[in-house]
Amino acid sequence: MFSARVEQAITTMLEAHGLGRRKAGSGFEATHVLAVALIVGDFEFGEDAVVAALLHDTLEDTRLERDVIRHRFGERVLAIVCDVTEPPKSVPWRTRKETYIERLRHSSHDDARAVASADKIHNLSNMVTGFETQGRAFADVFTAGIDGMIWYHQRVHQILADTWAHPILDEHRRRLDLFLAAARSASTR
């Protein structure tokens, strides 16, 4: 899916993220959000969902202001992005994750669920690779450790499956199962 609006979202995302790296150090944040947008598009969600996917980490991880999203892309895209944005990093990890899960549970936007699921599909895929290449040490960069990662990803999938039905959840479940196997294998090494 390409449009002038999607191109503007890519530009806005690049202005916000620049060449910032992901937490695990492998890959760029911009690559991640582009992958999430491609997954959303692959499952045939509309332009608002693709735009929101491109911007889904901007409020959480950059200095981009909500008004920029509202002005450039409208209230609906802003609402979707807000639904998939965690509280600031100053909030304890578990509280941030529980707040995020509750936002998903109560979201009135299926597009927010799609962005959340696509985000987790990409994250889970990268974590499987991390566990396969680095073993247990891969989890050291994450605040919650392996047990927390398992809790969080299982809970997100469960909330989405409890509140919504869509084929993207089948892929999400498949990636979750691969992650669980890789995480458990890394735990025993």
Coordinates of N, CA and C in Angstrom, one line a residue:
M1 N 0.9 -1.2 0.0 CA 0.0 0.0 0.0 C 0.9 1.2 0.0
F2 N 0.7 2.1 -1.0 CA 1.5 3.3 -1.0 C 0.5 4.5 -1.3
S3 N 0.7 5.6 -0.6 CA 0.0 6.8 -0.8 C 0.9 8.0 -0.3
A4 N 0.5 9.2 -0.7 CA 1.2 10.3 -0.2 C 1.2 10.4 1.4
R5 N 0.1 9.9 1.9 CA -0.1 9.9 3.4 C 0.9 8.9 4.0
V6 N 1.0 7.7 3.4 CA 1.9 6.7 3.9 C 3.4 7.3 3.8
E7 N 3.7 7.9 2.7 CA 5.0 8.5 2.6 C 5.3 9.5 3.6
Q8 N 4.3 10.4 3.9 CA 4.4 11.4 5.0 C 4.6 10.7 6.3
A9 N 4.0 9.6 6.6 CA 4.1 8.8 7.8 C 5.6 8.3 7.9
I10 N 6.1 7.8 6.8 CA 7.5 7.3 6.8 C 8.4 8.5 7.1
T11 N 8.2 9.6 6.5 CA 9.0 10.8 6.8 C 9.0 11.2 8.2
T12 N 7.7 11.2 8.7 CA 7.5 11.6 10.2 C 8.2 10.6 11.1
M13 N 8.1 9.4 10.8 CA 8.8 8.3 11.6 C 10.3 8.5 11.6
L14 N 10.9 8.8 10.4 CA 12.3 8.9 10.3 C 12.8 10.2 11.0
E15 N 12.0 11.3 10.9 CA 12.3 12.5 11.6 C 12.3 12.2 13.1
A16 N 11.4 11.4 13.6 CA 11.3 11.1 15.0 C 12.4 10.1 15.5
H17 N 12.5 9.0 14.8 CA 13.4 8.0 15.3 C 14.9 8.1 14.8
G18 N 15.1 8.8 13.7 CA 16.4 8.9 13.1 C 17.0 7.5 12.9
L19 N 18.3 7.4 13.4 CA 18.9 6.1 13.3 C 19.0 5.4 14.6
G20 N 18.0 5.6 15.5 CA 18.0 5.0 16.8 C 18.0 3.5 16.7
R21 N 18.8 2.9 17.6 CA 18.8 1.4 17.6 C 17.8 0.8 18.5
R22 N 17.5 -0.4 18.3 CA 16.5 -1.2 19.1 C 17.2 -1.6 20.4
K23 N 16.4 -2.0 21.4 CA 16.9 -2.3 22.7 C 18.0 -3.4 22.7
A24 N 17.8 -4.4 21.9 CA 18.8 -5.5 21.9 C 20.0 -5.2 21.0
G25 N 20.0 -4.0 20.5 CA 21.2 -3.5 19.7 C 21.3 -4.0 18.3
S26 N 20.5 -4.9 17.9 CA 20.5 -5.4 16.5 C 19.4 -4.8 15.7
G27 N 19.7 -3.9 14.8 CA 18.6 -3.3 14.0 C 18.3 -2.0 14.5
F28 N 17.6 -1.3 13.6 CA 17.2 0.1 13.9 C 15.7 0.1 14.2
E29 N 15.3 1.1 15.0 CA 13.9 1.3 15.3 C 13.1 1.5 14.0
A30 N 13.6 2.3 13.1 CA 12.9 2.5 11.8 C 12.7 1.3 11.0
T31 N 13.6 0.3 11.1 CA 13.4 -1.0 10.4 C 12.2 -1.7 11.1
H32 N 12.2 -1.7 12.4 CA 11.1 -2.3 13.1 C 9.8 -1.8 12.7
V33 N 9.6 -0.5 12.8 CA 8.3 0.1 12.5 C 7.9 -0.1 11.0
L34 N 8.8 -0.1 10.1 CA 8.5 -0.5 8.7 C 8.1 -1.9 8.6
A35 N 8.7 -2.8 9.3 CA 8.3 -4.2 9.3 C 6.9 -4.4 9.9
V36 N 6.6 -3.7 10.9 CA 5.3 -3.7 11.5 C 4.2 -3.2 10.5
A37 N 4.5 -2.1 9.8 CA 3.6 -1.6 8.8 C 3.4 -2.6 7.7
L38 N 4.5 -3.3 7.3 CA 4.3 -4.3 6.2 C 3.5 -5.4 6.6
I39 N 3.6 -5.9 7.9 CA 2.8 -6.9 8.4 C 1.3 -6.5 8.4
V40 N 1.1 -5.3 8.9 CA -0.3 -4.8 8.9 C -0.9 -4.7 7.5
G41 N -0.1 -4.3 6.6 CA -0.5 -4.2 5.2 C -0.8 -5.6 4.6
D42 N 0.1 -6.6 4.9 CA 0.0 -7.9 4.5 C -1.4 -8.6 4.9
F43 N -1.9 -8.2 6.0 CA -3.1 -8.7 6.5 C -4.3 -7.8 6.1
E44 N -4.0 -6.9 5.1 CA -5.1 -6.1 4.4 C -5.8 -5.1 5.3
F45 N -5.1 -4.6 6.3 CA -5.7 -3.5 7.0 C -5.5 -2.2 6.2
G46 N -6.3 -1.2 6.5 CA -6.4 0.0 5.7 C -5.2 1.0 6.0
E47 N -5.3 2.1 5.3 CA -4.3 3.1 5.3 C -4.1 3.7 6.8
D48 N -5.2 3.9 7.5 CA -5.0 4.4 8.9 C -4.2 3.4 9.7
A49 N -4.4 2.1 9.6 CA -3.6 1.2 10.3 C -2.2 1.1 9.9
V50 N -1.9 1.2 8.6 CA -0.5 1.3 8.2 C 0.2 2.5 8.7
V51 N -0.5 3.6 8.6 CA 0.1 4.9 9.1 C 0.4 4.8 10.6
A52 N -0.6 4.3 11.3 CA -0.4 4.1 12.8 C 0.7 3.1 13.1
A53 N 0.9 2.1 12.3 CA 1.9 1.1 12.5 C 3.3 1.8 12.3
L54 N 3.4 2.7 11.3 CA 4.7 3.4 11.1 C 5.0 4.3 12.3
L55 N 4.0 4.8 13.0 CA 4.1 5.8 14.0 C 4.0 5.2 15.4
H56 N 3.8 3.9 15.5 CA 3.4 3.3 16.8 C 4.3 3.4 17.9
D57 N 5.6 3.6 17.7 CA 6.6 3.8 18.8 C 7.0 5.2 19.0
T58 N 6.5 6.2 18.2 CA 7.0 7.5 18.3 C 6.6 8.2 19.6
L59 N 5.4 8.0 20.1 CA 5.1 8.7 21.4 C 5.8 8.1 22.5
E60 N 6.1 6.8 22.4 CA 6.7 6.0 23.5 C 8.2 6.2 23.5
D61 N 8.9 6.3 22.4 CA 10.3 6.2 22.3 C 11.0 7.5 21.7
T62 N 10.2 8.5 21.3 CA 10.8 9.7 20.8 C 10.2 10.9 21.4
R63 N 10.6 12.1 20.9 CA 10.1 13.4 21.4 C 8.9 13.9 20.6
L64 N 8.5 13.1 19.6 CA 7.4 13.5 18.8 C 6.1 13.8 19.6
E65 N 5.5 15.0 19.4 CA 4.4 15.4 20.1 C 3.1 14.8 19.5
R66 N 2.1 14.6 20.3 CA 0.8 14.1 19.9 C 0.2 15.0 18.8
D67 N 0.4 16.3 19.0 CA -0.2 17.3 18.1 C 0.3 17.1 16.7
V68 N 1.6 16.7 16.5 CA 2.1 16.4 15.2 C 1.3 15.3 14.5
I69 N 1.1 14.2 15.2 CA 0.3 13.1 14.6 C -1.1 13.6 14.3
R70 N -1.7 14.3 15.3 CA -3.1 14.8 15.1 C -3.2 15.7 13.8
H71 N -2.2 16.6 13.7 CA -2.3 17.6 12.6 C -2.0 16.9 11.3
R72 N -1.0 16.0 11.2 CA -0.6 15.4 10.0 C -1.5 14.3 9.5
F73 N -2.1 13.5 10.5 CA -2.8 12.3 10.2 C -4.2 12.1 10.8
G74 N -4.6 13.0 11.6 CA -5.9 13.0 12.1 C -6.1 12.3 13.5
E75 N -7.3 12.6 14.1 CA -7.6 12.0 15.4 C -7.6 10.5 15.4
R76 N -8.1 9.9 14.4 CA -8.2 8.4 14.4 C -6.8 7.8 14.5
V77 N -5.9 8.2 13.7 CA -4.6 7.7 13.7 C -3.9 7.9 15.1
L78 N -4.1 9.1 15.6 CA -3.6 9.5 16.9 C -4.2 8.5 18.0
A79 N -5.5 8.3 17.9 CA -6.1 7.4 18.9 C -5.5 5.9 18.8
I80 N -5.3 5.5 17.6 CA -4.7 4.1 17.4 C -3.3 4.1 18.0
V81 N -2.5 5.1 17.7 CA -1.1 5.2 18.3 C -1.2 5.2 19.8
C82 N -2.1 6.0 20.3 CA -2.2 6.1 21.8 C -2.6 4.8 22.4
D83 N -3.5 4.0 21.8 CA -3.9 2.7 22.3 C -2.7 1.7 22.4
V84 N -1.7 1.9 21.6 CA -0.6 1.0 21.6 C 0.7 1.6 22.2
T85 N 0.5 2.7 22.9 CA 1.7 3.4 23.6 C 1.7 3.1 25.1
E86 N 2.8 2.6 25.5 CA 3.0 2.4 27.0 C 3.3 3.7 27.7
P87 N 3.1 3.7 29.0 CA 3.4 4.9 29.8 C 5.0 5.1 29.7
P88 N 5.4 6.2 30.2 CA 6.9 6.5 30.2 C 7.7 5.5 30.9
K89 N 9.0 5.4 30.5 CA 9.9 4.5 31.1 C 10.1 4.7 32.6
S90 N 9.8 5.9 33.1 CA 9.9 6.1 34.5 C 8.9 5.3 35.4
V91 N 7.9 4.8 34.7 CA 6.9 3.9 35.4 C 7.5 2.5 35.4
P92 N 7.3 1.8 36.6 CA 7.9 0.4 36.7 C 7.4 -0.5 35.5
W93 N 8.3 -1.4 35.1 CA 8.1 -2.3 34.0 C 6.7 -2.9 34.0
R94 N 6.4 -3.6 35.1 CA 5.2 -4.4 35.2 C 4.0 -3.5 35.0
T95 N 4.0 -2.3 35.7 CA 2.9 -1.4 35.6 C 2.7 -0.9 34.1
R96 N 3.8 -0.6 33.4 CA 3.8 -0.2 32.0 C 3.1 -1.2 31.2
K97 N 3.5 -2.5 31.4 CA 2.9 -3.6 30.6 C 1.5 -3.8 30.9
E98 N 1.1 -3.8 32.2 CA -0.3 -4.0 32.6 C -1.2 -2.8 32.0
T99 N -0.7 -1.6 32.0 CA -1.4 -0.5 31.4 C -1.6 -0.7 30.0
Y100 N -0.6 -1.1 29.3 CA -0.6 -1.4 27.8 C -1.7 -2.4 27.5
I101 N -1.7 -3.5 28.3 CA -2.6 -4.6 28.1 C -4.1 -4.1 28.3
E102 N -4.3 -3.3 29.4 CA -5.6 -2.8 29.6 C -6.1 -1.8 28.5
R103 N -5.2 -1.1 27.9 CA -5.5 -0.2 26.8 C -6.0 -1.1 25.6
L104 N -5.3 -2.1 25.4 CA -5.7 -3.0 24.3 C -7.1 -3.6 24.6
R105 N -7.3 -4.1 25.8 CA -8.5 -4.7 26.2 C -9.7 -3.7 25.9
H106 N -9.5 -2.5 26.2 CA -10.6 -1.5 26.1 C -10.6 -0.7 24.8
S107 N -9.7 -0.9 24.0 CA -9.6 -0.1 22.7 C -10.9 -0.4 21.9
S108 N -11.3 0.7 21.3 CA -12.5 0.5 20.3 C -12.0 0.4 18.9
H109 N -10.7 0.3 18.7 CA -10.1 0.2 17.4 C -9.5 -1.1 17.0
D110 N -10.1 -1.8 16.1 CA -9.5 -3.1 15.6 C -8.1 -2.8 15.0
D111 N -8.0 -1.6 14.4 CA -6.7 -1.3 13.9 C -5.6 -1.2 14.9
A112 N -5.9 -0.8 16.2 CA -5.0 -0.8 17.3 C -4.6 -2.3 17.6
R113 N -5.5 -3.1 17.6 CA -5.2 -4.6 17.8 C -4.3 -5.1 16.7
A114 N -4.6 -4.7 15.5 CA -3.7 -5.1 14.4 C -2.3 -4.7 14.5
V115 N -2.1 -3.4 14.9 CA -0.8 -2.9 15.1 C -0.1 -3.6 16.3
A116 N -0.8 -3.8 17.3 CA -0.3 -4.5 18.5 C 0.2 -5.9 18.1
S117 N -0.7 -6.6 17.4 CA -0.3 -8.0 17.0 C 0.8 -8.0 16.0
A118 N 0.8 -7.1 15.1 CA 2.0 -7.0 14.1 C 3.3 -6.7 14.8
D119 N 3.2 -5.8 15.8 CA 4.4 -5.4 16.6 C 4.9 -6.6 17.3
K120 N 4.0 -7.4 17.9 CA 4.4 -8.6 18.7 C 5.0 -9.6 17.7
I121 N 4.4 -9.8 16.6 CA 4.9 -10.8 15.6 C 6.4 -10.4 15.3
H122 N 6.6 -9.2 15.0 CA 8.0 -8.8 14.6 C 8.9 -8.9 15.9
N123 N 8.5 -8.5 17.0 CA 9.3 -8.6 18.2 C 9.6 -10.0 18.6
L124 N 8.6 -10.9 18.5 CA 8.8 -12.3 18.8 C 9.7 -13.0 17.9
S125 N 9.6 -12.6 16.6 CA 10.5 -13.2 15.6 C 12.0 -12.8 15.9
N126 N 12.2 -11.5 16.2 CA 13.5 -11.1 16.6 C 14.1 -11.7 17.9
M127 N 13.2 -12.0 18.8 CA 13.6 -12.6 20.1 C 14.0 -14.1 19.9
V128 N 13.2 -14.7 19.0 CA 13.6 -16.1 18.7 C 15.0 -16.2 18.1
T129 N 15.3 -15.3 17.2 CA 16.6 -15.2 16.6 C 17.7 -14.9 17.7
G130 N 17.3 -14.0 18.6 CA 18.2 -13.6 19.7 C 18.5 -14.8 20.6
F131 N 17.5 -15.6 21.0 CA 17.7 -16.7 21.8 C 18.5 -17.8 21.1
E132 N 18.2 -18.0 19.8 CA 18.9 -19.0 19.0 C 20.4 -18.7 18.8
T133 N 20.7 -17.4 18.7 CA 22.1 -17.0 18.5 C 22.9 -16.7 19.7
Q134 N 22.2 -16.2 20.8 CA 22.9 -15.7 22.0 C 22.6 -16.5 23.2
G135 N 21.6 -17.4 23.1 CA 21.2 -18.2 24.3 C 20.6 -17.3 25.4
R136 N 20.7 -17.7 26.6 CA 20.1 -17.0 27.8 C 20.6 -15.6 27.9
A137 N 21.8 -15.3 27.5 CA 22.4 -14.0 27.6 C 21.6 -12.9 26.8
F138 N 20.8 -13.4 25.8 CA 20.0 -12.4 25.0 C 19.0 -11.7 26.0
A139 N 18.5 -12.4 27.0 CA 17.5 -11.8 27.9 C 18.1 -10.8 28.8
D140 N 19.4 -10.7 28.9 CA 20.0 -9.8 29.9 C 19.7 -8.4 29.6
V141 N 19.5 -8.0 28.3 CA 19.2 -6.6 28.0 C 17.8 -6.2 28.3
F142 N 16.9 -7.1 28.7 CA 15.5 -6.8 28.9 C 15.3 -6.8 30.4
T143 N 14.5 -5.8 30.9 CA 14.3 -5.5 32.3 C 13.7 -6.7 33.0
A144 N 12.8 -7.4 32.3 CA 11.9 -8.4 33.0 C 12.6 -9.8 33.0
G145 N 13.6 -10.0 32.2 CA 14.1 -11.4 32.2 C 13.2 -12.3 31.4
I146 N 13.6 -13.5 31.3 CA 12.8 -14.5 30.5 C 11.4 -14.7 31.0
D147 N 11.3 -14.9 32.3 CA 9.9 -15.1 32.9 C 9.0 -14.0 32.6
G148 N 9.5 -12.8 32.8 CA 8.6 -11.6 32.5 C 8.3 -11.5 31.0
M149 N 9.2 -11.8 30.2 CA 9.0 -11.7 28.7 C 7.9 -12.7 28.4
I150 N 8.0 -13.9 28.9 CA 7.0 -15.0 28.7 C 5.6 -14.5 29.1
W151 N 5.5 -14.0 30.4 CA 4.2 -13.6 30.9 C 3.6 -12.5 30.0
Y152 N 4.4 -11.5 29.7 CA 3.9 -10.4 28.9 C 3.4 -10.8 27.5
H153 N 4.2 -11.6 26.8 CA 3.8 -12.0 25.4 C 2.6 -12.9 25.5
Q154 N 2.5 -13.8 26.4 CA 1.3 -14.7 26.5 C 0.1 -13.8 26.8
R155 N 0.2 -12.9 27.7 CA -0.9 -12.1 28.2 C -1.4 -11.2 27.0
V156 N -0.5 -10.6 26.3 CA -0.9 -9.7 25.1 C -1.7 -10.6 24.1
H157 N -1.2 -11.7 23.8 CA -1.9 -12.6 22.8 C -3.3 -13.0 23.4
Q158 N -3.3 -13.3 24.6 CA -4.6 -13.8 25.2 C -5.6 -12.6 25.2
I159 N -5.2 -11.4 25.6 CA -6.1 -10.3 25.6 C -6.7 -10.0 24.1
L160 N -5.8 -10.1 23.2 CA -6.2 -9.9 21.8 C -7.2 -11.0 21.3
A161 N -6.9 -12.2 21.7 CA -7.7 -13.3 21.3 C -9.1 -13.3 22.0
D162 N -9.1 -12.8 23.2 CA -10.3 -12.7 24.0 C -11.2 -11.6 23.5
T163 N -10.7 -10.6 22.9 CA -11.5 -9.4 22.5 C -11.7 -9.3 21.0
W164 N -11.1 -10.2 20.2 CA -11.1 -10.0 18.8 C -10.8 -11.3 18.0
A165 N -11.2 -11.4 16.8 CA -10.9 -12.5 16.0 C -10.5 -12.0 14.6
H166 N -9.3 -12.4 14.2 CA -8.7 -12.0 12.9 C -7.6 -13.0 12.6
P167 N -7.4 -13.3 11.3 CA -6.3 -14.2 10.9 C -4.9 -13.8 11.3
I168 N -4.7 -12.5 11.6 CA -3.3 -12.0 12.1 C -3.0 -12.7 13.4
L169 N -4.0 -13.1 14.2 CA -3.8 -13.7 15.5 C -3.2 -15.1 15.3
D170 N -3.5 -15.8 14.2 CA -3.0 -17.1 13.9 C -1.5 -17.0 13.8
E171 N -1.0 -16.0 13.0 CA 0.4 -15.8 12.8 C 1.1 -15.4 14.2
H172 N 0.4 -14.5 14.9 CA 0.8 -14.1 16.2 C 1.0 -15.3 17.1
R173 N 0.1 -16.2 17.1 CA 0.1 -17.4 18.0 C 1.3 -18.3 17.5
R174 N 1.5 -18.5 16.2 CA 2.6 -19.3 15.7 C 3.9 -18.7 16.2
R175 N 4.1 -17.4 16.1 CA 5.3 -16.7 16.5 C 5.5 -16.8 18.0
L176 N 4.4 -16.7 18.8 CA 4.5 -16.9 20.2 C 4.9 -18.3 20.6
D177 N 4.4 -19.3 19.9 CA 4.8 -20.6 20.2 C 6.3 -20.9 19.9
L178 N 6.8 -20.3 18.8 CA 8.2 -20.4 18.5 C 9.1 -19.7 19.6
F179 N 8.6 -18.5 20.0 CA 9.3 -17.8 21.1 C 9.3 -18.6 22.4
L180 N 8.2 -19.1 22.8 CA 8.1 -19.9 24.0 C 9.1 -21.1 24.0
A181 N 9.2 -21.7 22.9 CA 10.1 -22.9 22.7 C 11.6 -22.4 22.8
A182 N 11.9 -21.3 22.2 CA 13.2 -20.7 22.2 C 13.6 -20.2 23.6
A183 N 12.7 -19.5 24.2 CA 12.9 -19.0 25.6 C 13.1 -20.1 26.6
R184 N 12.3 -21.1 26.5 CA 12.4 -22.3 27.4 C 13.7 -23.0 27.2
S185 N 14.1 -23.2 25.9 CA 15.4 -23.8 25.6 C 16.6 -23.0 26.2
A186 N 16.5 -21.7 26.0 CA 17.6 -20.9 26.5 C 17.6 -20.9 28.0
S187 N 16.5 -21.1 28.7 CA 16.5 -21.1 30.2 C 17.2 -22.3 30.7
T188 N 17.2 -23.4 29.9 CA 17.7 -24.7 30.4 C 19.2 -24.8 30.1
R189 N 19.7 -23.9 29.3 CA 21.1 -24.0 28.9 C 22.0 -23.4 29.9

